[in-house]
Coordinates of C-alpha atoms and ligand atoms in Angstrom, one line a residue:
M21 CA 66.4 6.1 -51.7
S22 CA 68.7 6.1 -55.2
N23 CA 67.5 4.9 -57.7
I24 CA 70.1 3.0 -60.5
S25 CA 67.9 2.0 -63.4
S26 CA 68.8 -0.9 -65.8
K27 CA 67.2 -2.6 -68.6
E28 CA 64.6 -4.7 -66.5
I29 CA 64.5 -3.9 -62.8
I30 CA 65.1 -0.3 -60.5
I31 CA 67.0 -1.5 -57.9
K32 CA 67.5 0.0 -54.4
Y33 CA 69.8 0.3 -52.2
V34 CA 69.1 0.8 -48.2
E35 CA 69.6 4.3 -46.5
P36 CA 69.2 5.1 -42.8
K37 CA 66.9 8.2 -43.6
N38 CA 64.4 5.7 -45.2
L39 CA 63.8 3.4 -41.9
Q40 CA 61.8 5.8 -39.4
N41 CA 59.4 3.3 -38.5
I42 CA 62.0 1.8 -36.9
F43 CA 64.3 4.4 -36.1
K44 CA 62.2 5.9 -33.5
K45 CA 61.6 7.1 -29.9
R46 CA 59.7 4.9 -28.3
E47 CA 56.4 6.9 -26.4
K48 CA 56.0 7.6 -22.7
N49 CA 53.2 5.8 -22.1
S50 CA 54.2 2.7 -24.2
H51 CA 54.2 -0.4 -22.9
K52 CA 55.8 -4.3 -23.3
G53 CA 53.1 -5.3 -25.5
D54 CA 53.3 -2.4 -27.6
F55 CA 56.8 -4.2 -29.2
G56 CA 55.8 -7.7 -30.2
T57 CA 55.7 -11.4 -28.4
I58 CA 58.4 -13.1 -30.2
S59 CA 59.0 -16.7 -30.5
I60 CA 62.3 -18.6 -32.4
I61 CA 61.6 -21.9 -32.9
G62 CA 64.8 -24.5 -33.4
G63 CA 68.0 -25.5 -30.8
N64 CA 68.1 -29.3 -31.6
R65 CA 70.8 -31.1 -29.8
G66 CA 74.6 -29.7 -29.7
M67 CA 72.9 -26.8 -31.2
E68 CA 71.2 -24.7 -29.2
G69 CA 73.3 -21.7 -29.0
S70 CA 71.8 -20.5 -32.3
V71 CA 68.3 -19.8 -31.0
L72 CA 69.7 -18.4 -27.9
L73 CA 71.6 -15.8 -30.0
A74 CA 68.4 -15.2 -32.1
A75 CA 66.8 -15.0 -28.7
R76 CA 69.1 -12.5 -27.3
T77 CA 69.3 -10.9 -30.0
A78 CA 65.1 -10.1 -30.1
I79 CA 65.0 -8.9 -26.7
K80 CA 68.1 -6.2 -26.9
I81 CA 66.7 -4.4 -29.7
G82 CA 63.5 -3.9 -28.2
S83 CA 60.8 -6.9 -28.5
G84 CA 58.7 -7.0 -25.7
K85 CA 58.6 -10.6 -25.2
V86 CA 60.4 -13.6 -26.0
L87 CA 60.4 -17.2 -26.1
I88 CA 62.2 -19.8 -27.5
G89 CA 60.6 -23.5 -28.5
F90 CA 63.1 -25.5 -28.6
T91 CA 63.1 -28.4 -31.7
Q92 CA 63.5 -31.4 -28.7
K93 CA 61.8 -33.3 -26.0
N94 CA 62.2 -31.7 -23.2
I95 CA 64.1 -28.2 -22.8
P96 CA 67.6 -28.5 -22.8
I97 CA 67.9 -26.0 -20.1
T98 CA 65.2 -24.1 -18.0
V99 CA 66.6 -20.7 -17.6
D100 CA 69.1 -18.8 -19.5
L101 CA 71.9 -17.3 -17.3
I102 CA 72.7 -15.0 -19.8
Q103 CA 69.4 -12.8 -21.2
P104 CA 67.4 -14.5 -18.4
E105 CA 64.3 -12.6 -19.8
L106 CA 64.1 -15.6 -21.9
M107 CA 61.0 -18.1 -21.2
L108 CA 62.4 -21.1 -22.4
Q109 CA 59.6 -24.2 -23.2
T110 CA 59.7 -26.9 -26.1
A111 CA 58.4 -26.5 -29.6
N112 CA 55.4 -28.3 -29.2
Q113 CA 54.3 -26.5 -25.8
I114 CA 54.9 -23.4 -27.5
L115 CA 52.4 -24.1 -30.4
K116 CA 49.9 -25.7 -27.4
K117 CA 50.2 -23.2 -25.0
F118 CA 50.8 -20.3 -26.8
L119 CA 50.0 -19.9 -30.3
I120 CA 47.7 -17.0 -30.1
K121 CA 49.7 -15.4 -28.0
I122 CA 52.6 -14.8 -30.4
D123 CA 52.7 -12.2 -33.3
T124 CA 56.0 -13.2 -34.8
W125 CA 58.2 -16.2 -35.4
I126 CA 61.4 -17.4 -36.7
I127 CA 61.8 -20.9 -37.4
G128 CA 64.5 -22.8 -38.0
C129 CA 68.1 -21.8 -36.5
G130 CA 69.8 -24.7 -35.6
M131 CA 66.9 -27.0 -36.1
G132 CA 68.7 -29.8 -37.5
Q133 CA 66.5 -31.7 -40.4
N134 CA 65.4 -34.7 -38.3
N135 CA 61.8 -35.9 -37.8
I136 CA 61.0 -34.1 -34.5
S137 CA 62.3 -30.4 -36.8
N138 CA 60.5 -31.8 -39.3
N139 CA 57.2 -32.4 -37.6
I140 CA 57.5 -29.0 -35.5
L141 CA 58.0 -27.1 -38.4
H142 CA 54.4 -28.9 -40.4
K143 CA 52.4 -28.0 -37.8
A144 CA 53.9 -24.7 -36.9
L145 CA 53.3 -23.9 -40.6
S146 CA 49.6 -25.4 -40.4
Y147 CA 48.4 -23.6 -36.8
I148 CA 49.8 -20.7 -37.4
E149 CA 47.7 -18.0 -39.4
N150 CA 47.6 -14.3 -40.5
K151 CA 51.1 -13.7 -38.7
N152 CA 54.6 -13.3 -39.7
I153 CA 57.1 -16.1 -40.3
V154 CA 60.9 -15.7 -40.4
L155 CA 61.9 -18.7 -41.9
D156 CA 66.0 -19.6 -41.3
A157 CA 68.5 -22.1 -41.9
D158 CA 66.9 -25.5 -41.3
A159 CA 63.9 -24.6 -41.7
L160 CA 64.2 -24.0 -45.5
N161 CA 66.6 -26.8 -45.7
I162 CA 63.3 -28.6 -44.9
I163 CA 61.0 -27.2 -47.2
S164 CA 63.6 -27.6 -49.9
E165 CA 62.7 -31.6 -49.7
Q166 CA 59.3 -30.5 -49.6
N167 CA 57.9 -27.5 -51.3
T168 CA 54.8 -27.5 -51.2
I169 CA 54.8 -27.4 -47.6
Y170 CA 52.7 -24.0 -46.8
K171 CA 50.6 -24.0 -50.1
N172 CA 47.9 -21.5 -49.5
S173 CA 49.9 -19.9 -46.6
S174 CA 47.8 -17.0 -44.9
N175 CA 50.9 -15.9 -43.2
T176 CA 53.3 -13.3 -44.5
I177 CA 56.4 -15.2 -45.0
I178 CA 60.0 -14.4 -45.2
M179 CA 63.4 -16.5 -46.1
T180 CA 66.3 -15.8 -45.0
P181 CA 69.0 -18.1 -46.9
H182 CA 72.8 -17.7 -47.4
P183 CA 74.0 -18.7 -50.7
S184 CA 73.8 -22.4 -49.9
E185 CA 70.5 -22.3 -48.8
A186 CA 69.4 -20.4 -51.3
A187 CA 70.7 -23.4 -53.8
R188 CA 69.1 -25.9 -52.2
L189 CA 65.8 -24.1 -52.7
L190 CA 66.7 -23.0 -56.5
K191 CA 68.3 -26.4 -56.9
C192 CA 70.8 -25.4 -58.5
T193 CA 75.1 -24.5 -57.2
T194 CA 76.1 -21.6 -54.8
K195 CA 77.7 -20.8 -57.5
E196 CA 75.1 -20.2 -60.2
I197 CA 73.1 -18.4 -57.4
Q198 CA 76.2 -15.9 -56.9
S199 CA 76.5 -15.6 -60.3
N200 CA 73.3 -13.5 -60.3
R201 CA 72.0 -12.8 -56.7
I202 CA 69.3 -10.0 -57.6
K203 CA 67.6 -12.7 -60.1
S204 CA 68.4 -15.2 -57.7
A205 CA 66.8 -13.6 -54.7
K206 CA 63.5 -12.4 -57.0
K207 CA 63.0 -16.4 -58.4
I208 CA 62.9 -17.4 -54.4
S209 CA 60.2 -14.6 -53.8
K210 CA 58.2 -15.6 -57.1
I211 CA 58.1 -19.7 -56.0
Y212 CA 57.7 -19.4 -52.5
N213 CA 55.5 -16.3 -52.2
S214 CA 57.8 -14.3 -49.9
W215 CA 60.4 -11.6 -49.1
T216 CA 63.6 -13.3 -49.8
V217 CA 67.0 -11.7 -47.8
L218 CA 69.9 -13.2 -49.7
K219 CA 72.4 -13.1 -47.6
G220 CA 76.3 -12.6 -47.9
F221 CA 78.6 -9.6 -49.1
E222 CA 75.7 -7.1 -50.7
T223 CA 72.5 -8.1 -49.1
I224 CA 70.0 -8.9 -51.6
I225 CA 66.2 -8.0 -49.9
S226 CA 63.4 -8.9 -52.5
S227 CA 59.3 -8.7 -51.3
P228 CA 56.7 -11.2 -52.7
N229 CA 56.2 -9.1 -56.2
G230 CA 60.1 -8.9 -57.1
D231 CA 60.6 -5.0 -55.8
I232 CA 64.9 -5.2 -54.6
L233 CA 66.5 -3.4 -52.2
I234 CA 70.3 -3.7 -51.5
N235 CA 72.1 -3.4 -48.9
T236 CA 76.0 -2.6 -48.5
S237 CA 76.6 -1.8 -44.4
G238 CA 78.7 -5.0 -43.4
N239 CA 82.6 -6.0 -43.8
P240 CA 83.9 -9.8 -43.4
G241 CA 84.1 -9.6 -39.6
L242 CA 80.0 -11.0 -40.5
A243 CA 81.7 -14.0 -42.1
S244 CA 81.7 -16.1 -38.5
S245 CA 78.9 -18.7 -36.6
G246 CA 76.2 -17.1 -35.3
T247 CA 75.6 -13.8 -37.7
G248 CA 73.1 -15.5 -39.3
D249 CA 71.4 -16.5 -36.2
V250 CA 71.2 -12.9 -35.0
L251 CA 70.1 -11.0 -37.9
A252 CA 66.7 -13.5 -37.9
G253 CA 66.5 -12.6 -34.7
M254 CA 66.4 -8.3 -35.9
I255 CA 64.4 -9.0 -38.1
G256 CA 62.1 -11.0 -35.8
S257 CA 62.5 -8.0 -33.7
F258 CA 61.6 -5.6 -35.8
L259 CA 58.6 -7.5 -37.4
G260 CA 57.2 -7.4 -34.2
Q261 CA 57.7 -3.6 -33.2
S262 CA 56.2 -2.2 -36.4
N263 CA 53.7 -3.4 -39.7
D264 CA 56.3 -2.0 -41.7
I265 CA 57.3 -5.3 -43.4
Q266 CA 59.7 -3.5 -45.6
Q267 CA 61.6 -1.4 -43.0
A268 CA 61.9 -3.6 -40.5
I269 CA 63.3 -6.3 -42.7
S270 CA 65.4 -3.9 -44.6
G271 CA 66.1 -1.7 -41.2
A272 CA 67.3 -5.2 -39.5
V273 CA 69.4 -6.1 -42.5
W274 CA 71.5 -2.4 -42.5
L275 CA 71.5 -2.3 -38.8
H276 CA 73.0 -6.0 -38.9
G277 CA 75.6 -4.5 -40.9
K278 CA 76.3 -1.8 -39.4
A279 CA 76.7 -2.9 -36.4
A280 CA 79.9 -4.9 -37.7
E281 CA 81.3 -1.5 -39.1
H282 CA 80.6 -0.2 -35.6
L283 CA 83.1 -3.2 -34.1
A284 CA 85.3 -2.8 -36.5
S285 CA 86.2 0.7 -35.6
I286 CA 86.7 -0.3 -32.1
H287 CA 89.2 -2.5 -33.0
K288 CA 86.9 -5.3 -32.2
G289 CA 86.8 -6.4 -35.7
P290 CA 86.3 -8.0 -38.4
I291 CA 89.0 -10.0 -37.2
G292 CA 87.7 -12.4 -34.5
M293 CA 84.4 -10.8 -33.9
T294 CA 81.8 -13.1 -32.4
A295 CA 78.0 -12.4 -33.1
S296 CA 77.0 -11.8 -29.0
E297 CA 78.9 -8.5 -30.0
L298 CA 76.8 -7.5 -32.6
A299 CA 73.9 -7.5 -30.8
E300 CA 75.3 -5.2 -28.4
A301 CA 76.6 -3.2 -30.4
A302 CA 73.1 -3.1 -32.4
R303 CA 71.4 -1.8 -29.0
E304 CA 74.2 0.9 -29.1
I305 CA 73.5 1.8 -32.9
L306 CA 69.7 1.7 -32.3
N307 CA 69.4 3.8 -29.7
Q308 CA 71.3 6.4 -31.2
H309 CA 69.4 6.5 -34.9
S310 CA 66.1 6.7 -32.7
Y311 CA 67.1 9.4 -30.5
Q312 CA 69.7 11.2 -32.6
N313 CA 67.3 14.2 -32.6
Ligands
LIG402 N1 75.9 -22.2 -31.8 C1 75.0 -23.0 -33.4 O1 74.2 -23.5 -32.5 C2 75.3 -22.3 -34.5 C3 74.2 -23.3 -35.3 N2 74.0 -23.4 -36.7 C4 73.0 -24.0 -37.1 O2 74.2 -25.0 -38.4 C5 73.6 -24.9 -38.8 C6 73.9 -25.8 -40.3 O3 74.2 -24.1 -40.6 P1 75.4 -23.8 -41.6 O4 74.9 -22.3 -42.3 O5 77.0 -23.9 -40.9 O6 75.4 -24.8 -42.8 P2 75.3 -25.0 -44.6 O7 75.5 -26.5 -45.1 O8 73.7 -24.6 -44.4 O9 76.3 -23.6 -45.4 C7 77.1 -23.4 -45.1 C8 77.7 -23.3 -46.3 O10 77.3 -22.1 -47.1 C9 78.1 -21.6 -48.0 N3 77.6 -20.2 -47.6 C10 77.4 -19.3 -46.6 N4 77.4 -18.6 -47.2 C11 78.3 -18.1 -48.4 C12 78.6 -16.9 -48.8 N5 78.2 -15.6 -48.7 N6 78.9 -16.9 -50.5 C13 79.3 -18.5 -50.8 N7 78.9 -19.9 -50.2 C14 78.3 -19.1 -48.6 C15 80.0 -22.1 -47.5 O11 79.8 -23.2 -48.6 C16 79.2 -22.6 -46.6 O12 80.2 -24.0 -46.0 C17 72.1 -25.2 -39.6 O13 70.9 -26.1 -38.4 C18 72.4 -23.0 -38.1 O14 71.2 -22.9 -37.9 C19 74.9 -21.9 -37.5 O15 73.8 -20.9 -37.2 C20 75.7 -21.6 -36.4 C21 75.5 -21.5 -35.7
LIG403 N1 82.0 -10.9 -46.7 C1 80.7 -10.4 -45.8 N2 80.5 -8.4 -45.8 C2 78.7 -8.1 -45.6 N3 78.5 -9.2 -44.7 C3 78.7 -10.5 -44.6 C4 79.8 -11.0 -45.3 N4 79.8 -12.7 -45.0 C5 79.0 -12.7 -44.2 N5 78.3 -11.7 -44.3 C6 77.0 -12.0 -43.3 O1 76.7 -12.3 -42.3 C7 75.6 -13.5 -42.1 C8 76.0 -15.2 -42.1 O2 74.5 -15.6 -41.9 P1 74.5 -17.4 -42.4 O3 75.5 -17.4 -43.0 O4 73.4 -17.4 -42.1 O5 75.3 -17.2 -40.7 P2 75.1 -18.0 -39.7 O6 74.3 -19.7 -40.2 O7 76.4 -19.2 -39.1 O8 74.2 -17.5 -38.4 C9 74.9 -12.7 -43.2 O9 74.2 -12.0 -42.4 C10 76.0 -12.6 -44.3 O10 74.9 -11.2 -44.9

């Protein structure tokens, strides 16, 4: 990785040559159990698209099995006709029936901040043990109001705030976050004992102990609804496929940006690029990089 030293920190940049635990060929005798069982919790009324985007992405970039747990009383749809591979449940059913089968959780996409989502987040964070949990969107908004929510967790927590969500977590303004993005990401990691992915132009990744990686792939085509859900799906999917947490997170962030660059190169962006197209492009680039030699 290329290093740029400043007085206090060494900044490293995400580079594909350092992502070999993620971009790799599959063993000939592999089976779906090798590639993770992911559950995505969220999708309140009117925001079902958010979990669908994350889940469709996770399966497209290689997860073995993907379940959605809607934060609603009943499932709003019984099958996703675009991606019928997905298993659809309510969040409560997932926590009751599938808890020990799931190795990676993504919680928060379109989850809302009502009683049901609050209750589900509390349950999930107290029931899940020794797993990877990606906390996105409304999970972060809820936590920012009640930050004692997961004290002493045995789980590895990955927080993926955009600048305004980061501002809510740190109780400051979005402008303050943007004026020192590295410091903000490190601070979130320290306070919440988490990996932090501070999204936006040049996404910052901070490890729980404050090591920093910066990603430079991407373009303004990503400034569009649902691209964050796609990123959450990618991070969760790679976490389910590898034990290398740093590579799983940085690989997802890099691939997300690279997919946007690919779409722009074939004139499907940056203007009008959609989150759904991003997942398709990411699959193409992932296969190219994994099978290039
Ligand atoms: N299809 C769906 O159902 C979708 C649902 N979504 C859900 O909608 C809910 C609201 O999320 P939103 O993120 O829209 O609303 P928020 O109010 O959390 O944040 C939106 C605002 O954050 C600021 N912001 C974001 N990125 C920034 C950047 N890079 N630099 C500076 N400022 C930035 C901007 O002011 C922006 O208007 C969440 O539950 C989310 O998961 C979204 O994920 C979009 C897609
Ligand atoms: N100008 C930009 N350059 C690079 N990446 C961007 C840019 N704008 C947005 N992104 C990326 O797009 C994604 C947007 O995520 P988010 O704000 O959570 O969207 P949503 O809530 O609509 O899903 C993040 O990964 C962010 O880093």
